[in-house]
XYZ file of C-alpha atoms in Angstrom:
367
model
C 41.832 46.561 23.871
C 38.232 45.527 22.202
C 35.717 44.479 24.710
C 36.684 41.339 26.548
C 34.371 38.344 26.623
C 34.703 36.159 29.732
C 32.769 32.512 30.010
C 32.379 31.447 33.623
C 31.368 27.973 33.955
C 30.540 25.600 37.146
C 28.326 25.815 40.687
C 26.035 23.251 42.168
C 26.926 24.545 45.821
C 27.467 28.093 47.221
C 31.163 26.831 47.889
C 31.531 26.832 43.894
C 28.960 29.836 42.965
C 30.324 32.338 45.459
C 34.011 32.450 44.083
C 32.384 32.589 40.522
C 30.897 35.512 41.186
C 33.559 37.164 43.237
C 35.866 36.464 40.067
C 33.275 38.021 37.513
C 33.004 41.100 40.017
C 36.514 41.468 40.357
C 36.830 41.369 36.189
C 34.030 43.994 36.089
C 35.885 46.148 38.513
C 39.231 45.948 36.237
C 36.879 46.393 32.864
C 33.979 47.707 33.296
C 32.691 47.242 29.899
C 33.606 43.384 30.006
C 30.866 40.965 28.774
C 30.517 38.064 31.007
C 28.456 35.100 30.744
C 27.615 31.981 33.466
C 26.810 28.344 32.208
C 25.554 26.372 34.979
C 23.578 23.359 35.336
C 20.007 23.371 35.116
C 18.055 23.186 38.380
C 20.993 23.926 40.483
C 21.579 26.593 42.744
C 23.439 28.768 40.443
C 20.378 29.178 38.155
C 18.560 31.286 40.855
C 21.819 32.928 42.643
C 23.729 34.298 39.235
C 20.838 36.083 37.842
C 20.023 37.738 41.573
C 23.744 38.979 41.285
C 23.092 40.433 37.923
C 24.531 37.909 35.460
C 23.204 36.105 32.650
C 23.333 32.626 32.781
C 22.739 29.367 30.508
C 21.908 26.047 31.908
C 23.212 23.186 30.487
C 21.122 19.257 31.249
C 24.377 17.787 33.005
C 23.962 16.056 35.909
C 26.672 14.126 38.366
C 27.312 10.052 37.720
C 25.257 7.756 40.011
C 27.956 5.661 41.944
C 25.331 3.524 43.608
C 22.837 2.882 40.877
C 25.048 2.344 37.578
C 22.031 1.611 35.399
C 20.984 5.063 36.190
C 23.798 6.399 34.092
C 22.867 6.332 31.079
C 20.804 9.310 31.796
C 23.461 10.872 32.770
C 25.338 10.204 29.438
C 22.654 11.225 27.485
C 22.454 14.701 29.524
C 26.180 14.485 28.947
C 26.205 14.220 25.384
C 23.389 16.631 24.905
C 25.310 19.429 27.239
C 28.536 18.713 24.934
C 26.581 19.942 21.917
C 25.177 22.759 23.600
C 28.574 24.022 24.841
C 29.546 24.063 21.256
C 26.775 26.221 20.515
C 27.352 28.792 23.662
C 31.057 29.102 22.515
C 30.142 29.626 18.686
C 27.295 32.279 19.831
C 29.383 34.167 22.635
C 32.797 33.604 21.397
C 34.603 33.959 24.707
C 37.930 35.400 24.805
C 38.825 33.068 28.016
C 36.565 30.292 29.732
C 37.185 29.935 33.707
C 36.032 26.620 35.589
C 35.124 27.023 39.150
C 34.100 22.839 39.715
C 30.604 21.640 39.644
C 28.910 19.679 36.860
C 28.640 22.167 34.111
C 32.206 23.048 33.911
C 33.360 19.744 32.562
C 31.661 19.903 29.324
C 31.865 23.921 29.051
C 35.806 23.812 29.221
C 36.182 20.625 27.471
C 34.634 22.185 24.406
C 36.337 25.562 24.837
C 39.798 23.734 25.261
C 38.953 21.713 21.822
C 38.164 25.091 20.396
C 41.536 26.353 21.425
C 40.125 29.114 23.665
C 42.583 29.507 26.717
C 40.993 27.728 29.851
C 41.921 28.804 33.662
C 40.274 26.257 36.405
C 39.851 27.876 40.216
C 40.160 24.532 42.583
C 38.816 25.371 46.152
C 39.363 22.178 47.953
C 42.677 20.579 49.452
C 41.916 17.301 47.421
C 41.360 18.092 43.859
C 37.800 17.268 41.947
C 37.762 14.997 39.019
C 36.394 17.350 36.883
C 39.532 19.726 37.099
C 41.982 16.690 37.154
C 40.471 16.130 33.800
C 40.733 19.331 32.717
C 43.996 20.375 34.080
C 46.255 18.874 31.326
C 45.055 21.432 28.724
C 44.462 24.105 31.169
C 46.573 27.266 30.648
C 46.370 28.208 34.542
C 45.336 26.239 37.685
C 44.570 28.548 40.733
C 44.536 26.695 43.950
C 44.129 27.505 47.459
C 46.394 24.471 49.451
C 49.646 23.795 49.427
C 50.849 20.475 47.897
C 48.503 20.448 44.745
C 51.530 19.154 42.456
C 49.684 15.737 43.767
C 47.026 16.559 41.163
C 48.186 19.382 38.720
C 51.046 19.875 36.490
C 53.553 22.161 39.012
C 54.164 24.564 36.310
C 50.826 25.276 35.680
C 49.891 26.188 39.559
C 49.151 29.435 40.802
C 48.764 29.681 44.785
C 46.097 32.270 45.053
C 43.577 31.534 47.766
C 39.665 31.180 47.361
C 37.614 34.367 46.567
C 35.243 35.020 49.235
C 32.201 37.132 49.609
C 33.373 40.807 49.823
C 30.531 41.974 52.370
C 31.885 39.348 54.989
C 34.979 41.254 55.184
C 33.853 44.752 55.711
C 31.949 44.406 58.956
C 32.844 47.774 60.997
C 30.819 46.727 63.992
C 32.173 45.670 67.372
C 31.484 41.715 68.359
C 29.143 43.506 71.272
C 27.430 45.359 68.939
C 27.084 42.653 66.750
C 25.497 40.160 69.067
C 23.107 43.211 70.030
C 21.806 42.782 66.182
C 20.536 39.436 66.984
C 18.946 40.319 70.387
C 21.818 38.481 72.210
C 23.705 39.491 75.217
C 26.512 41.939 74.427
C 29.007 40.497 77.027
C 28.515 36.760 76.713
C 30.585 34.189 74.820
C 28.935 33.400 71.617
C 28.429 30.244 69.347
C 27.519 30.515 65.542
C 26.433 27.220 64.403
C 25.867 27.463 60.370
C 25.142 24.357 58.079
C 25.095 26.265 54.813
C 21.871 27.538 52.945
C 20.592 23.832 52.543
C 21.322 23.259 56.256
C 23.462 20.188 57.732
C 21.306 17.402 59.095
C 24.168 16.080 61.535
C 24.646 19.617 62.974
C 21.260 20.185 63.318
C 20.293 17.125 65.015
C 23.086 17.556 67.643
C 22.104 21.163 68.506
C 18.186 19.965 68.876
C 19.335 16.871 71.369
C 21.929 18.750 73.024
C 19.411 21.846 73.579
C 18.703 21.411 77.370
C 22.812 21.479 77.873
C 23.339 24.518 75.762
C 20.362 26.266 77.670
C 22.113 25.604 80.891
C 25.747 26.405 79.642
C 27.261 30.151 80.320
C 27.325 30.755 76.650
C 24.455 31.809 73.824
C 24.431 30.724 70.377
C 23.337 31.811 66.819
C 21.662 28.370 65.204
C 21.418 29.006 61.502
C 19.733 25.746 60.566
C 19.208 25.850 56.613
C 15.791 25.813 54.894
C 15.153 21.994 54.777
C 15.513 21.996 58.613
C 13.960 25.280 59.712
C 10.175 23.774 60.668
C 12.032 20.993 63.168
C 14.324 23.517 64.602
C 11.360 25.736 64.931
C 9.227 23.353 66.897
C 12.195 22.299 69.014
C 12.605 26.094 69.824
C 8.813 26.557 70.705
C 8.818 23.253 72.983
C 12.058 24.073 75.072
C 12.391 27.982 74.727
C 16.147 28.377 75.406
C 16.463 31.852 76.344
C 19.904 31.827 74.905
C 19.588 30.361 71.261
C 18.477 32.416 68.393
C 17.693 30.159 65.786
C 16.868 31.414 61.936
C 16.784 29.150 58.505
C 19.390 32.088 56.978
C 21.526 34.523 58.159
C 21.200 37.630 55.973
C 23.938 39.411 57.297
C 26.639 36.864 57.643
C 29.015 39.678 58.503
C 27.671 40.494 61.548
C 26.950 36.734 62.610
C 30.835 35.865 62.376
C 31.784 39.353 64.140
C 29.513 38.120 67.110
C 30.765 34.778 67.410
C 33.787 33.852 69.622
C 33.522 30.101 67.915
C 32.152 28.769 64.727
C 30.743 25.231 64.217
C 30.670 24.787 60.387
C 30.928 22.353 57.890
C 34.247 21.940 55.973
C 33.464 23.148 52.575
C 36.322 25.404 50.964
C 34.822 28.711 50.916
C 33.664 28.605 54.452
C 37.262 27.558 55.382
C 38.472 30.568 53.553
C 36.304 32.821 55.211
C 37.259 31.199 58.528
C 40.720 32.026 57.721
C 40.527 35.591 56.756
C 38.474 36.310 59.613
C 40.772 34.688 62.378
C 37.810 32.666 63.436
C 38.449 29.809 65.924
C 36.164 26.926 64.440
C 34.744 23.536 64.998
C 34.600 21.673 61.579
C 32.030 18.779 60.913
C 33.081 17.874 57.472
C 30.387 16.445 55.492
C 30.571 12.658 54.359
C 28.335 13.291 51.320
C 30.797 14.813 48.772
C 33.127 13.748 45.962
C 36.336 11.921 47.401
C 35.306 13.267 50.888
C 37.145 16.411 50.349
C 35.676 18.237 53.428
C 37.639 16.058 55.398
C 40.570 16.639 53.575
C 40.028 20.214 53.982
C 39.346 19.810 57.487
C 42.829 17.936 58.267
C 44.767 20.572 56.381
C 43.737 23.043 58.920
C 43.922 20.220 62.349
C 47.587 19.432 61.016
C 48.214 23.228 61.877
C 46.361 23.809 65.249
C 44.320 25.906 63.437
C 40.717 24.221 63.924
C 38.980 21.285 65.777
C 37.479 18.508 63.687
C 34.681 16.440 64.705
C 33.566 13.832 62.278
C 30.099 13.298 61.207
C 29.950 9.833 62.791
C 31.307 10.917 66.094
C 29.280 14.224 66.029
C 26.178 13.107 68.028
C 28.228 11.913 70.924
C 30.940 14.765 71.132
C 29.910 18.213 69.109
C 27.821 19.808 71.854
C 30.580 18.790 74.633
C 33.257 19.910 72.584
C 31.749 23.256 71.644
C 30.627 23.962 75.335
C 34.049 23.127 76.667
C 36.151 25.170 73.819
C 33.836 28.424 73.877
C 34.659 28.766 77.948
C 38.352 28.107 76.833
C 40.131 31.745 76.092
C 43.906 30.213 75.511
C 42.715 27.822 73.457
C 40.216 30.189 71.450
C 42.895 32.420 70.923
C 45.157 30.055 69.698
C 43.141 28.652 67.179
C 42.318 32.056 66.213
C 45.864 32.960 65.840
C 46.944 29.810 63.775
C 43.851 29.969 61.359
C 44.738 33.570 60.389
C 48.274 32.662 59.631
C 47.052 30.308 56.735
C 44.699 33.252 55.019
C 45.814 33.976 51.312
C 44.733 37.388 50.933
C 43.760 39.375 47.595
C 42.651 36.328 46.070
C 40.361 37.814 43.324
C 43.069 40.258 42.312
C 45.630 37.363 41.793
C 42.991 35.562 39.463
C 42.166 38.513 37.508
C 45.714 39.203 37.044
C 46.144 35.759 35.519
C 42.927 36.118 33.638
C 43.777 39.362 31.922
C 47.322 37.765 30.847
C 45.979 34.853 29.373
C 43.325 37.367 27.376
C 46.150 39.537 26.036
C 48.502 36.534 25.149
């Protein structure tokens, strides 16, 4: 077989970028000399993360539609037109055997151009509620890899393959005991531990709830790893300096997420698809606080898919200020509930996602 060329497009958030990188790594493991090119959106997170992982990326000037100020969309349409032209040039220069879309702004123009040129396309939809871009691309895609049941609502059923979401492999490989993992954070190895994680940029509601409830957390029989994200670091540091809670470790980033997960009896998180897939694979009891600032409110739908199977607790963003801290203090001390949530979320895990997706990619290239 000749050297294969794979184009992977999408991004915008870690929830799109981490699965994309996992797929790229899976293809490289299978075909060492495979040539992989990423296409992302200019000024978005992928332009930094993808090169850091050792892959080449080209940025398109594409951006999302402004639903609040329709006049601003003239610029959006202009950027879309430029992106479509650049997408054609990229295809002409790179000549991929397949184009993979992981969602996010860039995947729309890039996969549309590939489909027009007759290049096979594969879509990876992470959420339980399909994004607009993927719905538009579905009709002409050869395969649609999903992580939830019931996706026939959005996509042609004959194209759907239930693979689950690829996650960062490092997260699954932790060999530490929970006690040793807690020691890594300078925590008491024998005490119940809550991991609060707001993503790389942070989650305002979650951080504000922890700040306002810091005295109650300090007085509770538990300890906490509080990952604030870079936007809320200074605010959180100021609160920590003033209150000095001995049972909270605060950090903008958690570099060793595998150790943080291993240390935790309970995780408080947004309800992004990648985060949920990680929690499922690790069997972690969780309180999910869906972000209201995402397209089609898909995080609430992701969370409800777990709540319906008694696999997680959901606290809405609107209710969080009154409920979140009380809920986490109460839940972390309830061993039976933690065990039940852990067992139920674990049953929802879809394993070997990358292998299943790469199998399909290879099959389509072989055709």
